[in-house]
Tab-separated table of C-alpha atoms in Angstrom:
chain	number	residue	atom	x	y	z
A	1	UNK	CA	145.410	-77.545	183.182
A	2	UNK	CA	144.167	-76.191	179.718
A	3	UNK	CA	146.625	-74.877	177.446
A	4	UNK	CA	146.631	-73.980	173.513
A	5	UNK	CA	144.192	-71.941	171.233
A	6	UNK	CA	140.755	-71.968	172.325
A	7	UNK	CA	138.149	-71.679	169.304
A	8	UNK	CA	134.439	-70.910	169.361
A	9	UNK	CA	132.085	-74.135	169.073
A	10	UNK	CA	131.682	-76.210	165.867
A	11	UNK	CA	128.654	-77.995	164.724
A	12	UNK	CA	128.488	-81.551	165.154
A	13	UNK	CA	127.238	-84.153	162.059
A	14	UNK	CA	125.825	-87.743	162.796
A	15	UNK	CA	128.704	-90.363	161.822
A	16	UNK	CA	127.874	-92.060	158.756
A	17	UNK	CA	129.098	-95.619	158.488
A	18	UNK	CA	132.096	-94.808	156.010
A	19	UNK	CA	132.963	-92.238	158.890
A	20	UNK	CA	132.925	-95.239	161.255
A	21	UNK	CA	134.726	-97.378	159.462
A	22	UNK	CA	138.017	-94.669	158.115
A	23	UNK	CA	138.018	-94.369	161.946
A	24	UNK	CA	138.849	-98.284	162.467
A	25	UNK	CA	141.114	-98.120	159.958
A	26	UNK	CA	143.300	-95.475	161.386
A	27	UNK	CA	143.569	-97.897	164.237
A	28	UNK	CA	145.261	-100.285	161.912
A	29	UNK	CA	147.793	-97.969	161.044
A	30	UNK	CA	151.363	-100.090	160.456
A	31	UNK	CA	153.721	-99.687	163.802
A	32	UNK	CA	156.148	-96.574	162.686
A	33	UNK	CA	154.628	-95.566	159.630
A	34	UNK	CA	155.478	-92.143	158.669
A	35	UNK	CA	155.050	-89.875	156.036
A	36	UNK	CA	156.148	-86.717	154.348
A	37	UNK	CA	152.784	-84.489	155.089
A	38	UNK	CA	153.488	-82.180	151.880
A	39	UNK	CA	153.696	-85.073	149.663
A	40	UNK	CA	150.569	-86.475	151.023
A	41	UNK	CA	149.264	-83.267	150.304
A	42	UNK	CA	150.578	-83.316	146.283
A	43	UNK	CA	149.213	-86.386	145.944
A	44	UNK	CA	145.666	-85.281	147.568
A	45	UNK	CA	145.910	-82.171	145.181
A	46	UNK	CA	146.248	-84.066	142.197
A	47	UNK	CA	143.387	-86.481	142.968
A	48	UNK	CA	141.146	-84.102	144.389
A	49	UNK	CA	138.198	-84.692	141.253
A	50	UNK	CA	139.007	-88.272	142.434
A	51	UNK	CA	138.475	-87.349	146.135
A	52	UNK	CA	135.397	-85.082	145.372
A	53	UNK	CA	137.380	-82.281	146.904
A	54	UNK	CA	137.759	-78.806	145.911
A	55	UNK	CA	140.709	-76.237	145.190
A	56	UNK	CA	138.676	-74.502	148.405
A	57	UNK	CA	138.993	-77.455	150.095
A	58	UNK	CA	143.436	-77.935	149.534
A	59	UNK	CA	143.278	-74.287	150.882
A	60	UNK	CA	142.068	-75.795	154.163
A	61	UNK	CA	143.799	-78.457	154.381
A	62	UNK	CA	147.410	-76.515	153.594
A	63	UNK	CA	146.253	-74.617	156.268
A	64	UNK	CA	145.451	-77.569	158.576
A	65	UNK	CA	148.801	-78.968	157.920
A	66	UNK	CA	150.954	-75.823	158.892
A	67	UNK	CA	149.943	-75.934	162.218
A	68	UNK	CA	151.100	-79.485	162.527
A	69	UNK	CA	155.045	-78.658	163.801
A	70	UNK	CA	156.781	-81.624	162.465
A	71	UNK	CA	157.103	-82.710	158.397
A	72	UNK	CA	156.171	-85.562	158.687
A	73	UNK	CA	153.405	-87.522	159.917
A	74	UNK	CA	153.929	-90.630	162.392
A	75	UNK	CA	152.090	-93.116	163.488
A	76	UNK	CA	153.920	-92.460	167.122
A	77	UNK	CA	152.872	-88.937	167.034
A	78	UNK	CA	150.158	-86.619	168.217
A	79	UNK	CA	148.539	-85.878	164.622
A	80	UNK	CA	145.390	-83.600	166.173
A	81	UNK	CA	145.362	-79.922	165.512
A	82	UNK	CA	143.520	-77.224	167.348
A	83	UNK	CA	143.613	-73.972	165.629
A	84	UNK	CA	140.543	-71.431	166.270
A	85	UNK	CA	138.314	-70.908	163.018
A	86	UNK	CA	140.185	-67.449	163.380
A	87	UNK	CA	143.291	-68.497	162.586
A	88	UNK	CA	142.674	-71.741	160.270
A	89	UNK	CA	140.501	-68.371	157.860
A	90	UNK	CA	143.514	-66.391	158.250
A	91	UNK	CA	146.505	-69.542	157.089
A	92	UNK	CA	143.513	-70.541	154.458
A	93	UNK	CA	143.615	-67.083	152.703
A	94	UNK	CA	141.239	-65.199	154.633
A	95	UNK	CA	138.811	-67.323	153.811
A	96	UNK	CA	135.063	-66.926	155.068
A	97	UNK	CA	133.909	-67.920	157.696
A	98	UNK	CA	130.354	-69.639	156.334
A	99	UNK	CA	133.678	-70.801	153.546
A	100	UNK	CA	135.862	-72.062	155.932
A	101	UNK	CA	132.973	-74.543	157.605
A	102	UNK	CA	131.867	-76.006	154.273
A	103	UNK	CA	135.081	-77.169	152.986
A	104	UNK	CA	136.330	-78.574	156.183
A	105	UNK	CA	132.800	-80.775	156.048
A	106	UNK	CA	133.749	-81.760	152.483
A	107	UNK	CA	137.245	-82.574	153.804
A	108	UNK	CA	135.727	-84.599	156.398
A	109	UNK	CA	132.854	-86.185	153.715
A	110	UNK	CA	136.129	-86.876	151.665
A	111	UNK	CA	138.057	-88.624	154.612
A	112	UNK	CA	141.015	-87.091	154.191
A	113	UNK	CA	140.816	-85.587	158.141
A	114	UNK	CA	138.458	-86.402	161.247
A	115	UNK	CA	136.646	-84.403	163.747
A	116	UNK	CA	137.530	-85.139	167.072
A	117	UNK	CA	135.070	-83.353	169.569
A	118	UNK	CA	135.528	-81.845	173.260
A	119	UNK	CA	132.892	-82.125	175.323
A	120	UNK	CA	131.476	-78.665	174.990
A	121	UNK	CA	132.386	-78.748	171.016
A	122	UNK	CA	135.605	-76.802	171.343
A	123	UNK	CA	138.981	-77.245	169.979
A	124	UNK	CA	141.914	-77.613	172.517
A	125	UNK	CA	144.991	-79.332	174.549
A	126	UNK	CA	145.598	-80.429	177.332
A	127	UNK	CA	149.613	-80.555	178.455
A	128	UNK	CA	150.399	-83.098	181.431
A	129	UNK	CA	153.390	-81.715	183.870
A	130	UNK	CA	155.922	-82.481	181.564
A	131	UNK	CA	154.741	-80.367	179.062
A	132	UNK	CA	153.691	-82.480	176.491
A	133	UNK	CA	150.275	-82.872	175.212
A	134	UNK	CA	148.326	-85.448	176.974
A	135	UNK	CA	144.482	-85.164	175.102
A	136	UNK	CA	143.640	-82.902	172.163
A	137	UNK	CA	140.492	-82.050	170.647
A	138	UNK	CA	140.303	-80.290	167.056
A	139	UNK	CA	141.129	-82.160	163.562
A	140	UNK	CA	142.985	-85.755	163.140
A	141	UNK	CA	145.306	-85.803	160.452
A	142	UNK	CA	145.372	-89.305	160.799
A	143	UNK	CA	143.717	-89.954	157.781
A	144	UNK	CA	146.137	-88.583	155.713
A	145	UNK	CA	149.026	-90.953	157.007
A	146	UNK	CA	146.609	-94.146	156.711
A	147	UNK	CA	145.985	-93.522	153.468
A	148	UNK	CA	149.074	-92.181	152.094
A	149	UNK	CA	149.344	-95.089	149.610
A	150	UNK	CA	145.756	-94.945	148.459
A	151	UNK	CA	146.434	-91.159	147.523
A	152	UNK	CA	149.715	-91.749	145.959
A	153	UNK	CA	147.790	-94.154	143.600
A	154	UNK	CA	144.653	-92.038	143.142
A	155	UNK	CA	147.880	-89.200	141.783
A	156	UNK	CA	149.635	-91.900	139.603
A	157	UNK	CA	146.177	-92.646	137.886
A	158	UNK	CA	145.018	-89.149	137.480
A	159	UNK	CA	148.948	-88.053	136.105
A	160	UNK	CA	148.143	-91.131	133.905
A	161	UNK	CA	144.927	-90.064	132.421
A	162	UNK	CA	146.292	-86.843	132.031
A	163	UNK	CA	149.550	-88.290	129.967
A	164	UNK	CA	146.790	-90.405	128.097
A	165	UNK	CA	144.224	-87.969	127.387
A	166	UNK	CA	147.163	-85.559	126.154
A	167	UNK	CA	148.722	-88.410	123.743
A	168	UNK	CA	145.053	-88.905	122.664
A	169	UNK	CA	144.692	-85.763	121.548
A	170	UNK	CA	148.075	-85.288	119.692
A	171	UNK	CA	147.163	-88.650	118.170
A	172	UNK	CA	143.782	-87.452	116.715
A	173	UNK	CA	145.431	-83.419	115.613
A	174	UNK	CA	147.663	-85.880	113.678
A	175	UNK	CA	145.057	-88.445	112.008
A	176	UNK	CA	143.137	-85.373	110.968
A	177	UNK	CA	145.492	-84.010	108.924
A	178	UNK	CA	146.285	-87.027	107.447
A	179	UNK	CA	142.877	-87.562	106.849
A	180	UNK	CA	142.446	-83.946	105.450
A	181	UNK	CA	145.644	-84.446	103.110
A	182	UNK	CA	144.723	-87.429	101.510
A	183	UNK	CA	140.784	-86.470	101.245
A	184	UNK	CA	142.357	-83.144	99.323
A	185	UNK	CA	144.820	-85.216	97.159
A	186	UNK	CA	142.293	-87.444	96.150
A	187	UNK	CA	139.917	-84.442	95.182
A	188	UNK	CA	142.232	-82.517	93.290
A	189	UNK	CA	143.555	-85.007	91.298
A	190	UNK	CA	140.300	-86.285	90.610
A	191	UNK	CA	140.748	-90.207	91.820
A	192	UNK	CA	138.178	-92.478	90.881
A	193	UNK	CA	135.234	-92.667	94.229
A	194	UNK	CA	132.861	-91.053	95.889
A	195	UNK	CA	135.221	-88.597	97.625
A	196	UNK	CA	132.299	-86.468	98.585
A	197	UNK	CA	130.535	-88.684	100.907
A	198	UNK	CA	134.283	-89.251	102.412
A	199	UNK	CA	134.176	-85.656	103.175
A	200	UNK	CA	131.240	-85.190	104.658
A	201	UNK	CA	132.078	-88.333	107.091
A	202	UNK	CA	134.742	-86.447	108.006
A	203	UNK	CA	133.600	-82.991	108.503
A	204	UNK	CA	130.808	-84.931	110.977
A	205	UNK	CA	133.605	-86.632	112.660
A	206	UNK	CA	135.255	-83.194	113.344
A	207	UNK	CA	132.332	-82.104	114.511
A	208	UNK	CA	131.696	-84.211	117.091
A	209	UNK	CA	134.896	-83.448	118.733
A	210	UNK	CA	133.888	-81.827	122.487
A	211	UNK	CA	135.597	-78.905	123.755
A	212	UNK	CA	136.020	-80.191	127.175
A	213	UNK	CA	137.532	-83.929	126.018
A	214	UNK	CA	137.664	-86.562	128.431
A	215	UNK	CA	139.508	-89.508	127.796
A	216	UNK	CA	136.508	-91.723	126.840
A	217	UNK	CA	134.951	-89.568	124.580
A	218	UNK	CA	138.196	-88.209	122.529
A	219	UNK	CA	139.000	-91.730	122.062
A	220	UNK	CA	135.705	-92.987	120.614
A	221	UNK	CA	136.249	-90.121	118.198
A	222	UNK	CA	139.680	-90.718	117.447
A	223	UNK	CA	139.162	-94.509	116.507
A	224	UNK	CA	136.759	-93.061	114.165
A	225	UNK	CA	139.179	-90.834	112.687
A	226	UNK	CA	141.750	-93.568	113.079
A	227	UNK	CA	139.216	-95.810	110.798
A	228	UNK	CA	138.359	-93.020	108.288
A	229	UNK	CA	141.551	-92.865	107.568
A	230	UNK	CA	142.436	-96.511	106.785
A	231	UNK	CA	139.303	-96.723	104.910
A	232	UNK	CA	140.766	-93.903	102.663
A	233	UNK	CA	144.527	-95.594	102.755
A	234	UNK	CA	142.679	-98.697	101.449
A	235	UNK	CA	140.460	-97.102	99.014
A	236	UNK	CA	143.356	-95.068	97.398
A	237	UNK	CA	145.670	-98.935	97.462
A	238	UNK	CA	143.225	-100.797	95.886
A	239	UNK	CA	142.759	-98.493	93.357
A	240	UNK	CA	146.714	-98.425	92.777
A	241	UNK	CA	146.453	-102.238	93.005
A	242	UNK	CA	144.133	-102.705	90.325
A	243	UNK	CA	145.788	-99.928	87.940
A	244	UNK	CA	149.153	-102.126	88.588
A	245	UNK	CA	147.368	-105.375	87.865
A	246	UNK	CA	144.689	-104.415	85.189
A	247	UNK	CA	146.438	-107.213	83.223
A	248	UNK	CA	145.879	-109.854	85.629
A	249	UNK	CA	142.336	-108.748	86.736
A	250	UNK	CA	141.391	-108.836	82.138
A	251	UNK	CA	142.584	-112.629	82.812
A	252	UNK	CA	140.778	-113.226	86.069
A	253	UNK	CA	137.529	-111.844	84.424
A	254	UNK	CA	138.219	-114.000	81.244
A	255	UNK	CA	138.636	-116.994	83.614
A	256	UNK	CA	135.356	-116.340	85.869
A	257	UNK	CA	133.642	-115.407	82.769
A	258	UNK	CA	134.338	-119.391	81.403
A	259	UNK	CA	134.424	-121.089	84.393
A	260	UNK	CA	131.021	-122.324	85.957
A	261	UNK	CA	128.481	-119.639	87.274
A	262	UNK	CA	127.338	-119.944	90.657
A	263	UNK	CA	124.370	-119.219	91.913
A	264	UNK	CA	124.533	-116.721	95.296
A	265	UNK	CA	121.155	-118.235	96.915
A	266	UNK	CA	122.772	-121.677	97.328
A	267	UNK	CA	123.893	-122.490	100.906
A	268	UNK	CA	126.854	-124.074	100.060
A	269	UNK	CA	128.503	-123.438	96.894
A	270	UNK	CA	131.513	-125.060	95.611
A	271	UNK	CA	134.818	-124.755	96.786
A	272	UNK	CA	137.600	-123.326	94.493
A	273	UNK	CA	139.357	-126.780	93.849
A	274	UNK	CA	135.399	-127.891	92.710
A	275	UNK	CA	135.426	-124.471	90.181
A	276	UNK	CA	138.689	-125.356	88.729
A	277	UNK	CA	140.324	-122.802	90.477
A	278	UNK	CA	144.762	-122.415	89.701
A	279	UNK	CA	145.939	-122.673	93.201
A	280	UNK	CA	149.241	-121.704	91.738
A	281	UNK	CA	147.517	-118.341	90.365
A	282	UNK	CA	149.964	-115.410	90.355
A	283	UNK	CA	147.568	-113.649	92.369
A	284	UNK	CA	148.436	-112.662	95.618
A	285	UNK	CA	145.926	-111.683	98.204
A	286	UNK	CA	144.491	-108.575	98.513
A	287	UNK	CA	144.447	-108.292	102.587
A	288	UNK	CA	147.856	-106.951	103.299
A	289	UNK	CA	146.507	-103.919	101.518
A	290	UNK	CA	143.234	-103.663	103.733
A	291	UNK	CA	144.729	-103.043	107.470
A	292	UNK	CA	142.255	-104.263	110.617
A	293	UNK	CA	139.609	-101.773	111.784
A	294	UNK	CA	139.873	-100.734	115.286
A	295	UNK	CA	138.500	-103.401	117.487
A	296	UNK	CA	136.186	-101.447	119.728
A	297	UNK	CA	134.658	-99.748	116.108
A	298	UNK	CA	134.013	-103.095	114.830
A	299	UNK	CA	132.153	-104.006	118.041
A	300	UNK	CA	130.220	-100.973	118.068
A	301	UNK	CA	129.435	-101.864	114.244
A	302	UNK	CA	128.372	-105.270	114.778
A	303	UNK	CA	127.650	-105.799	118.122
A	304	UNK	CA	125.274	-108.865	117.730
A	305	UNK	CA	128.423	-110.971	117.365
A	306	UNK	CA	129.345	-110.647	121.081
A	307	UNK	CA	126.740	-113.056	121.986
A	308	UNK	CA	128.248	-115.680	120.151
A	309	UNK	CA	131.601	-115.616	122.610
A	310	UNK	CA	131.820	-116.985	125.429
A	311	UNK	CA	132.952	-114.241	127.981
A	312	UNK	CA	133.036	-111.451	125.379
A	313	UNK	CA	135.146	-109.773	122.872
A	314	UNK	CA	138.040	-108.481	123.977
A	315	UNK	CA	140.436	-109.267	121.773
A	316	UNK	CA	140.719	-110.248	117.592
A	317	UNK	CA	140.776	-113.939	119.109
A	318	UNK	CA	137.712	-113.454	120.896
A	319	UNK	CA	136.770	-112.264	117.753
A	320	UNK	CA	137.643	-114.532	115.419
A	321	UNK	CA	136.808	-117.458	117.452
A	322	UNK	CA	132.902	-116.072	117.561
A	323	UNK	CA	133.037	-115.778	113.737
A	324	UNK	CA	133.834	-119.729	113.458
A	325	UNK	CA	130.256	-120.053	115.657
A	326	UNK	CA	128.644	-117.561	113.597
A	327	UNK	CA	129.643	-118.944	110.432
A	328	UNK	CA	128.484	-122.404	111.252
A	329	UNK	CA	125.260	-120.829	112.225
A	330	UNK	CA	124.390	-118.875	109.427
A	331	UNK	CA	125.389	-122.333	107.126
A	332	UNK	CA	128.903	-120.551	105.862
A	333	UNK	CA	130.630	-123.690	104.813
A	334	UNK	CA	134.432	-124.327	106.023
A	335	UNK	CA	136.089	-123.803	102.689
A	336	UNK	CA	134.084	-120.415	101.911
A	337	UNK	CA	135.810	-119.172	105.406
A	338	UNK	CA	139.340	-119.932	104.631
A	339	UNK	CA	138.910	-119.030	101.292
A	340	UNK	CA	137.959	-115.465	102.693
A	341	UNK	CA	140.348	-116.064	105.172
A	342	UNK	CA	143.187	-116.133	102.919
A	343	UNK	CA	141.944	-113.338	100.823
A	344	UNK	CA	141.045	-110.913	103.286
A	345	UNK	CA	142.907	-111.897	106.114
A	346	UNK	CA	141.884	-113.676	109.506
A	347	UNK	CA	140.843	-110.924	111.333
A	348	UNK	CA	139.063	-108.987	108.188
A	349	UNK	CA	137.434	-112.224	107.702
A	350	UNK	CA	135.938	-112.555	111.221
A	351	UNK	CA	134.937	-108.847	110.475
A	352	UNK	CA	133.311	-109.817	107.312
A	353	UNK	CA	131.046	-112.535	108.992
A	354	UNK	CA	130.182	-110.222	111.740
A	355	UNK	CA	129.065	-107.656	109.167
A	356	UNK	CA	127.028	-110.499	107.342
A	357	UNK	CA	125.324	-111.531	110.701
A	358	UNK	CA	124.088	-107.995	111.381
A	359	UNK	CA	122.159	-108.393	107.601
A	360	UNK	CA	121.517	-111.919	107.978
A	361	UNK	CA	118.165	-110.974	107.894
A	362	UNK	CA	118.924	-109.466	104.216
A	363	UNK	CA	120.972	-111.803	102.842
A	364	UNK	CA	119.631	-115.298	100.817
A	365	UNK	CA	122.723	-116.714	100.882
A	366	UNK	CA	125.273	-116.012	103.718
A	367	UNK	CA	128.374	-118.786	101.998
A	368	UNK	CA	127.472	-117.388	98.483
A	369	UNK	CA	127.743	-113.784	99.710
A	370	UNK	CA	130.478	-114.736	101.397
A	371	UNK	CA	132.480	-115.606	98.583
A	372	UNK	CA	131.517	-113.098	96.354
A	373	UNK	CA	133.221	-110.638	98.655
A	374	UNK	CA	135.930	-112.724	98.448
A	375	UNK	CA	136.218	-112.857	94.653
A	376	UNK	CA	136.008	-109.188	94.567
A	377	UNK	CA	138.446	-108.779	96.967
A	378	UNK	CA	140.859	-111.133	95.336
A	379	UNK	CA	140.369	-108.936	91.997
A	380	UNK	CA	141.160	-105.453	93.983
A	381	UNK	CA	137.447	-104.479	93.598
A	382	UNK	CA	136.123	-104.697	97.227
A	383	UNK	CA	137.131	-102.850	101.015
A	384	UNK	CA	135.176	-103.877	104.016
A	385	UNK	CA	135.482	-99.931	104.789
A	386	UNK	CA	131.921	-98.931	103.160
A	387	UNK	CA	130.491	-101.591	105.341
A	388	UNK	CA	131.983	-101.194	108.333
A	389	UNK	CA	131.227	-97.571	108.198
A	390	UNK	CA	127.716	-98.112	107.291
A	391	UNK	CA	126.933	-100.554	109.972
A	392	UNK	CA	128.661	-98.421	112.437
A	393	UNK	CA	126.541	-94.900	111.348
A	394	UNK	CA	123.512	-97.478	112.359
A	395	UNK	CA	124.719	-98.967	115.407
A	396	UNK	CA	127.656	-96.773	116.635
A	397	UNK	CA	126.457	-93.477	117.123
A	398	UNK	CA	124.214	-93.785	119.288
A	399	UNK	CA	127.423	-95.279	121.362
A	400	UNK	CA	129.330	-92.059	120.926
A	401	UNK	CA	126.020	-89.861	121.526
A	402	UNK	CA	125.680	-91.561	124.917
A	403	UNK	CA	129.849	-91.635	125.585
């Protein structure tokens, strides 16, 4: 005895081996599992990019759902549905008929249901003498409670980029108007630097910023924002530094100017103690005033360093434990490091020799350049900004371009 809707025939599709295998794991499903079937289907409409699914496609498979009679789905329970094409168009807003047959392949692509075929292609039930429905042919739902935790994921992650990609973007509307502020200040009070060229870095930066932003890309530009702007905090400290301190930079001058010259093509030039440095100076070191450069920025900048750690760079100790391997390379003696260490700071350091390694092919000297950098630093004269930013505008863009 035949009893429920009877629908016209449906095309059948070869079963690909994803297919195949969905189908084993329903199977597997745990003993008395069930599941709300509307929050399955919240959680399928906020990962359906994820799922490859379409707003067509939740249309269908709302409509699929509300001819299942229960809420929820159980593993105990008959999950098939049989509704003619008639009446799924009709639940799915009178949705076409051509319509209607694409999305519920791409529901089926996505495995979110499964076909399960009659022998002459249509969708029915068949009730024993009790009443209840011994064998049905139409859609599974199955899939749905199988993967109910996969889907509630696949939602947590997308709500997550979401939350991300939102902070992102408040993040960089914020850094570029602190950015925009100080560039302005600086202008219109006429501080001592190249302001222009500060500008124009910034108006490309802004430029760059996509009108459709996904996460990856608004955060490349918004650690370049991010960096713009500590280049400009650092600038505008250092010059307050040095206007602070122009008493104590006349005696450092008077002090280098008598001490010893050194030459910067030697490999290995003296170490402060050898040059009669004070070690009880009243100088204090310029790196609290330079703050570190975005990680992935400095990577971008310098990215020959990475081959010089084991397992990568993902971190300032990965970082910092490559420069010690680069510096011994490139013939940077032990006291040049810490000196520059101590002056600019461990990780500003490491990002110093990375810089150097990228010009290596440039540079005489690598310990004497070193420590000229240092000395400037030291006397409020130097900022690792200019070339960070300049090795990055050779190295980075193309990152971003391709991002």
């Amino acid at each position: 005895m035949q009893s429920g809707n009877v629908a016209t025939p449906f095309g059948r599709r070869p079963m690909s081996l994803a297919l195949a295998r969905r189908q084993a794991a329903m199977a597997e499903i745990k003993q008395g599992k069930t599941v709300d079937k509307w929050k399955v289907f919240r959680d399928a409409s906020a990962a359906m990019g994820l799922l490859g699914i379409q707003s067509n496609s939740l249309a269908v498979l709302d409509a699929l759902l509300s001819f299942f009679p229960d809420t929820e789905l159980r593993q105990d329970a008959q999950l098939i549905v049989f509704p003619s094409n008639a009446q799924l168009a009709l639940r799915a807003h009178a949705m076409a008929g051509a319509t209607l047959r694409r999305h519920i392949a791409i529901l089926v692509e996505a495995g979110l249901i499964v076909r399960k075929d009659s022998a002459n292609g249509k969708r029915y039930a068949r009730k024993g003498q009790d009443g209840q429905i011994e064998n049905a042919f139409g859609f599974d739902l199955s899939p749905l409670l199988a993967r109910s935790e996969e889907l509630a994921l696949l939602a947590q992650r997308v709500m997550a980029d979401r939350a991300a990609l939102r902070q992102a973007k408040e993040n960089l509307t914020i850094c570029r108007r602190d950015v925009r502020k100080l560039i302005t200040a600086a202008m219109e009070e006429g501080v001592d630097g190249d302001w222009q060229t500060i500008e124009d870095i910034y108006v490309g930066t802004v430029s760059r910023i996509p009108r459709v932003s996904t996460l990856t890309s608004l955060t490349a530009i918004l650690e370049e924002m991010q960096m713009l702007r500590d280049e400009v905090l650092n600038r505008l400290e250092i010059l307050q530094n040095s206007q602070n301190h122009s008493t104590n930079a006349a005696h450092n001058e008077q002090h280098i100017h008598n001490s010893k010259p050194e030459s910067l093509n030697e490999l290995e030039p003296r170490s402060r103690k050898e040059q009669g440095a004070n070690p009880s100076s009243s100088q204090q070191p310029t790196y609290e005033q330079q703050r570190p450069f975005p990680l992935g920025l400095v990577l971008k900048a310098c990215p020959t360093i990475i081959d010089y750690a084991l397992g990568g760079v993902r971190s300032w100790r990965d970082l910092m434990s490559a420069a010690v391997v680069v510096r011994s390379t490139l013939g940077v003696s032990p006291s040049a490091y810490q000196e520059a260490c101590e002056a600019l700071g461990p990780e500003n350091a490491a990002v110093a020799i990375a810089c150097i390694l990228e010009r290596a092919n440039f540079i005489n000297s690598a310990g004497g350049y070193l420590r000229d950098l240092t000395r400037r630093s030291e006397r409020g004269e130097f900022s690792l900004g200019p070339m960070v930013m300049a090795l990055f505008k050779a190295n980075g863009q193309r990152h971003l371009k391709v991002g």
